[in-house]
PDB file of C-alpha atoms and ligand atoms in Angstrom:
ATOM      1  CA  MET A   1     160.884 111.018 -36.825  1.00 63.00           C
ATOM      2  CA  ASN A   2     163.522 108.319 -36.584  1.00 75.00           C
ATOM      3  CA  LEU A   3     163.487 105.555 -34.039  1.00 74.00           C
ATOM      4  CA  GLY A   4     166.095 107.237 -31.830  1.00 80.00           C
ATOM      5  CA  GLU A   5     163.996 110.387 -31.577  1.00 82.00           C
ATOM      6  CA  LEU A   6     160.860 108.404 -30.875  1.00 79.00           C
ATOM      7  CA  TYR A   7     162.671 106.558 -28.086  1.00 85.00           C
ATOM      8  CA  ASN A   8     164.022 109.788 -26.623  1.00 88.00           C
ATOM      9  CA  ASP A   9     160.506 111.204 -26.623  1.00 89.00           C
ATOM     10  CA  LEU A  10     159.190 108.143 -24.798  1.00 89.00           C
ATOM     11  CA  ILE A  11     161.923 108.414 -22.175  1.00 91.00           C
ATOM     12  CA  ARG A  12     161.232 112.124 -21.721  1.00 91.00           C
ATOM     13  CA  GLU A  13     157.481 111.570 -21.522  1.00 91.00           C
ATOM     14  CA  HIS A  14     157.807 108.871 -18.896  1.00 89.00           C
ATOM     15  CA  SER A  15     160.376 110.743 -16.837  1.00 88.00           C
ATOM     16  CA  MET A  16     158.094 113.776 -16.685  1.00 89.00           C
ATOM     17  CA  SER A  17     154.758 112.028 -16.337  1.00 88.00           C
ATOM     18  CA  GLY A  18     153.613 111.525 -12.773  1.00 86.00           C
ATOM     19  CA  HIS A  19     151.086 108.803 -13.521  1.00 93.00           C
ATOM     20  CA  ASN A  20     153.125 106.101 -11.775  1.00 97.00           C
ATOM     21  CA  LYS A  21     154.873 108.399  -9.325  1.00 96.00           C
ATOM     22  CA  ARG A  22     152.679 108.327  -6.244  1.00 96.00           C
ATOM     23  CA  HIS A  23     152.023 106.395  -3.072  1.00 97.00           C
ATOM     24  CA  LEU A  24     149.608 103.478  -3.106  1.00 97.00           C
ATOM     25  CA  GLU A  25     146.881 103.616  -0.488  1.00 96.00           C
ATOM     26  CA  LYS A  26     148.168 100.309   0.750  1.00 96.00           C
ATOM     27  CA  ALA A  27     151.131  98.271  -0.325  1.00 97.00           C
ATOM     28  CA  ASP A  28     152.232  94.725   0.436  1.00 96.00           C
ATOM     29  CA  VAL A  29     155.854  95.536  -0.177  1.00 96.00           C
ATOM     30  CA  VAL A  30     157.858  98.749  -0.320  1.00 97.00           C
ATOM     31  CA  GLU A  31     161.308  98.098  -1.737  1.00 98.00           C
ATOM     32  CA  PRO A  32     164.044 100.727  -1.854  1.00 98.00           C
ATOM     33  CA  GLY A  33     166.467 100.898  -4.764  1.00 98.00           C
ATOM     34  CA  LYS A  34     169.559 103.020  -5.204  1.00 98.00           C
ATOM     35  CA  ASN A  35     172.140 103.833  -7.815  1.00 97.00           C
ATOM     36  CA  PRO A  36     174.711 105.888  -5.906  1.00 96.00           C
ATOM     37  CA  SER A  37     176.900 106.440  -8.976  1.00 95.00           C
ATOM     38  CA  CYS A  38     174.202 108.743 -10.386  1.00 96.00           C
ATOM     39  CA  GLY A  39     172.176 109.665  -7.305  1.00 97.00           C
ATOM     40  CA  ASP A  40     169.069 107.739  -8.391  1.00 97.00           C
ATOM     41  CA  GLU A  41     166.781 106.541  -5.614  1.00 98.00           C
ATOM     42  CA  ILE A  42     163.361 104.968  -5.739  1.00 98.00           C
ATOM     43  CA  ASN A  43     160.883 103.295  -3.438  1.00 98.00           C
ATOM     44  CA  LEU A  44     158.866 100.738  -5.337  1.00 98.00           C
ATOM     45  CA  GLU A  45     155.428  99.933  -3.920  1.00 98.00           C
ATOM     46  CA  LEU A  46     153.472  96.827  -4.913  1.00 98.00           C
ATOM     47  CA  LEU A  47     149.938  95.804  -4.017  1.00 98.00           C
ATOM     48  CA  ILE A  48     149.533  92.062  -4.497  1.00 97.00           C
ATOM     49  CA  ASN A  49     146.293  90.143  -4.907  1.00 96.00           C
ATOM     50  CA  GLY A  50     146.810  86.385  -4.975  1.00 94.00           C
ATOM     51  CA  ASP A  51     149.735  86.021  -7.359  1.00 94.00           C
ATOM     52  CA  LYS A  52     148.952  89.209  -9.261  1.00 97.00           C
ATOM     53  CA  VAL A  53     150.405  92.690  -9.150  1.00 98.00           C
ATOM     54  CA  GLU A  54     147.135  94.502  -8.574  1.00 98.00           C
ATOM     55  CA  ASP A  55     148.781  97.922  -8.518  1.00 98.00           C
ATOM     56  CA  ALA A  56     152.247  99.404  -8.464  1.00 98.00           C
ATOM     57  CA  ALA A  57     153.751 102.837  -8.064  1.00 98.00           C
ATOM     58  CA  PHE A  58     156.993 104.491  -7.081  1.00 98.00           C
ATOM     59  CA  THR A  59     158.382 107.597  -5.484  1.00 97.00           C
ATOM     60  CA  GLY A  60     161.900 108.843  -5.842  1.00 96.00           C
ATOM     61  CA  VAL A  61     164.419 111.151  -7.380  1.00 96.00           C
ATOM     62  CA  GLY A  62     167.011 110.733 -10.067  1.00 96.00           C
ATOM     63  CA  CYS A  63     167.927 111.186 -13.682  1.00 94.00           C
ATOM     64  CA  ALA A  64     165.432 110.928 -16.543  1.00 94.00           C
ATOM     65  CA  ILE A  65     166.573 107.414 -17.454  1.00 95.00           C
ATOM     66  CA  SER A  66     166.069 105.945 -13.976  1.00 96.00           C
ATOM     67  CA  GLN A  67     162.699 107.608 -13.514  1.00 96.00           C
ATOM     68  CA  ALA A  68     161.512 106.663 -17.011  1.00 96.00           C
ATOM     69  CA  SER A  69     162.673 103.069 -16.555  1.00 97.00           C
ATOM     70  CA  ALA A  70     160.746 102.800 -13.265  1.00 97.00           C
ATOM     71  CA  SER A  71     157.613 104.266 -14.848  1.00 97.00           C
ATOM     72  CA  MET A  72     157.766 102.002 -17.917  1.00 96.00           C
ATOM     73  CA  MET A  73     158.347  98.980 -15.703  1.00 98.00           C
ATOM     74  CA  ILE A  74     155.294  99.787 -13.610  1.00 98.00           C
ATOM     75  CA  ASP A  75     153.103 100.163 -16.713  1.00 97.00           C
ATOM     76  CA  LEU A  76     154.307  96.721 -17.787  1.00 97.00           C
ATOM     77  CA  ILE A  77     153.840  94.790 -14.566  1.00 98.00           C
ATOM     78  CA  ARG A  78     150.497  96.222 -13.438  1.00 98.00           C
ATOM     79  CA  GLY A  79     147.903  93.468 -13.704  1.00 98.00           C
ATOM     80  CA  LYS A  80     150.528  90.785 -14.433  1.00 98.00           C
ATOM     81  CA  SER A  81     151.318  87.751 -12.310  1.00 97.00           C
ATOM     82  CA  LEU A  82     154.472  87.755 -10.193  1.00 96.00           C
ATOM     83  CA  GLU A  83     155.896  85.069 -12.501  1.00 96.00           C
ATOM     84  CA  GLU A  84     155.305  87.324 -15.522  1.00 97.00           C
ATOM     85  CA  ALA A  85     156.856  90.268 -13.711  1.00 97.00           C
ATOM     86  CA  LYS A  86     159.967  88.179 -13.048  1.00 97.00           C
ATOM     87  CA  GLU A  87     160.064  87.072 -16.666  1.00 97.00           C
ATOM     88  CA  LEU A  88     159.758  90.672 -17.917  1.00 98.00           C
ATOM     89  CA  SER A  89     162.577  91.652 -15.612  1.00 98.00           C
ATOM     90  CA  ARG A  90     164.754  88.864 -17.021  1.00 97.00           C
ATOM     91  CA  ILE A  91     164.013  89.989 -20.589  1.00 98.00           C
ATOM     92  CA  PHE A  92     164.716  93.648 -19.809  1.00 98.00           C
ATOM     93  CA  LEU A  93     168.019  92.927 -18.043  1.00 97.00           C
ATOM     94  CA  ASN A  94     169.088  90.612 -20.880  1.00 97.00           C
ATOM     95  CA  MET A  95     168.277  93.341 -23.402  1.00 96.00           C
ATOM     96  CA  ILE A  96     170.542  95.766 -21.542  1.00 96.00           C
ATOM     97  CA  ARG A  97     173.254  93.053 -21.337  1.00 94.00           C
ATOM     98  CA  ARG A  98     172.927  92.688 -25.120  1.00 93.00           C
ATOM     99  CA  GLU A  99     172.018  89.037 -24.874  1.00 94.00           C
ATOM    100  CA  THR A 100     170.131  87.482 -27.737  1.00 92.00           C
ATOM    101  CA  LEU A 101     166.388  87.732 -27.392  1.00 94.00           C
ATOM    102  CA  SER A 102     163.628  86.764 -29.789  1.00 96.00           C
ATOM    103  CA  GLY A 103     161.506  89.457 -31.408  1.00 95.00           C
ATOM    104  CA  GLU A 104     158.589  88.080 -29.451  1.00 96.00           C
ATOM    105  CA  GLU A 105     160.439  88.528 -26.157  1.00 96.00           C
ATOM    106  CA  LEU A 106     161.450  92.087 -27.046  1.00 95.00           C
ATOM    107  CA  GLU A 107     157.876  92.929 -28.006  1.00 96.00           C
ATOM    108  CA  ARG A 108     156.747  92.036 -24.509  1.00 97.00           C
ATOM    109  CA  LEU A 109     158.774  94.982 -23.207  1.00 96.00           C
ATOM    110  CA  ASP A 110     156.536  97.410 -25.074  1.00 94.00           C
ATOM    111  CA  GLU A 111     157.746 100.972 -24.419  1.00 93.00           C
ATOM    112  CA  ALA A 112     160.650  99.779 -22.272  1.00 95.00           C
ATOM    113  CA  ILE A 113     162.287  98.734 -25.560  1.00 94.00           C
ATOM    114  CA  SER A 114     163.117 102.421 -25.933  1.00 93.00           C
ATOM    115  CA  LEU A 115     165.833 101.934 -23.303  1.00 95.00           C
ATOM    116  CA  GLN A 116     167.759  99.364 -25.345  1.00 93.00           C
ATOM    117  CA  ASN A 117     170.356 101.866 -26.570  1.00 91.00           C
ATOM    118  CA  ILE A 118     171.383 102.452 -22.972  1.00 92.00           C
ATOM    119  CA  ALA A 119     173.416  99.272 -23.464  1.00 90.00           C
ATOM    120  CA  ASN A 120     175.818 101.474 -25.481  1.00 91.00           C
ATOM    121  CA  MET A 121     176.251 103.909 -22.587  1.00 90.00           C
ATOM    122  CA  PRO A 122     177.995 102.005 -19.778  1.00 91.00           C
ATOM    123  CA  ALA A 123     177.735 104.945 -17.371  1.00 90.00           C
ATOM    124  CA  ARG A 124     173.936 104.900 -17.661  1.00 93.00           C
ATOM    125  CA  VAL A 125     173.312 101.156 -17.541  1.00 96.00           C
ATOM    126  CA  LYS A 126     172.740 101.172 -13.774  1.00 97.00           C
ATOM    127  CA  CYS A 127     170.231 104.021 -14.130  1.00 96.00           C
ATOM    128  CA  ALA A 128     168.104 101.846 -16.422  1.00 97.00           C
ATOM    129  CA  THR A 129     168.516  98.551 -14.560  1.00 98.00           C
ATOM    130  CA  MET A 130     168.164  99.781 -10.955  1.00 98.00           C
ATOM    131  CA  PRO A 131     164.319  99.801 -10.923  1.00 98.00           C
ATOM    132  CA  TRP A 132     164.249  96.256 -12.341  1.00 98.00           C
ATOM    133  CA  HIS A 133     166.699  94.950  -9.756  1.00 98.00           C
ATOM    134  CA  THR A 134     164.489  96.604  -7.146  1.00 98.00           C
ATOM    135  CA  LEU A 135     161.499  94.722  -8.578  1.00 98.00           C
ATOM    136  CA  GLU A 136     163.406  91.423  -8.399  1.00 97.00           C
ATOM    137  CA  ARG A 137     164.193  92.021  -4.721  1.00 97.00           C
ATOM    138  CA  ALA A 138     160.582  93.011  -4.009  1.00 97.00           C
ATOM    139  CA  VAL A 139     159.288  89.791  -5.591  1.00 96.00           C
ATOM    140  CA  ALA A 140     161.881  87.738  -3.703  1.00 94.00           C
ATOM    141  CA  ASP A 141     160.815  89.409  -0.423  1.00 91.00           C
ATOM    142  CA  LEU A 142     157.189  88.504  -1.124  1.00 89.00           C
ATOM    143  CA  GLY A 143     158.160  84.873  -1.533  1.00 80.00           C
ATOM    144  CA  LYS A 144     159.687  84.736   1.945  1.00 75.00           C
TER     145      LYS A 144
HETATM  146 ZN1  LIG B   1     170.768 107.939 -13.320  1.00 88.27          ZN
END
């Protein structure tokens, strides 16, 4: 299996898996995100404890890339501090913008690295980045 196939499998797995697609029993913030150009819509739910993302989940509809990106993001930020979540978001968005990142930074994205080739598909970039922009707004709302 080459890397491209492995990445496609990861995207497919995440887009089909429901493990992050649910409602939290309680949430401190519910942030909507939309990508009208593709019809992707999510509601991101975060449960915060102190400065930590205690739990996260999402509901929504959309293409495989948007739903996989949301699911991978949630796996990454669960249990992390809000500062770390912001940092991961910065790294992910820079990866999609093809900015230079260290190997160490890329490694922190774990499975979300599988979305890096989306940078070559301008029509799909918003599908991949929409959940992360939604996260940034959710964190900003919490700070208010
Ligand atoms: Zn999409």
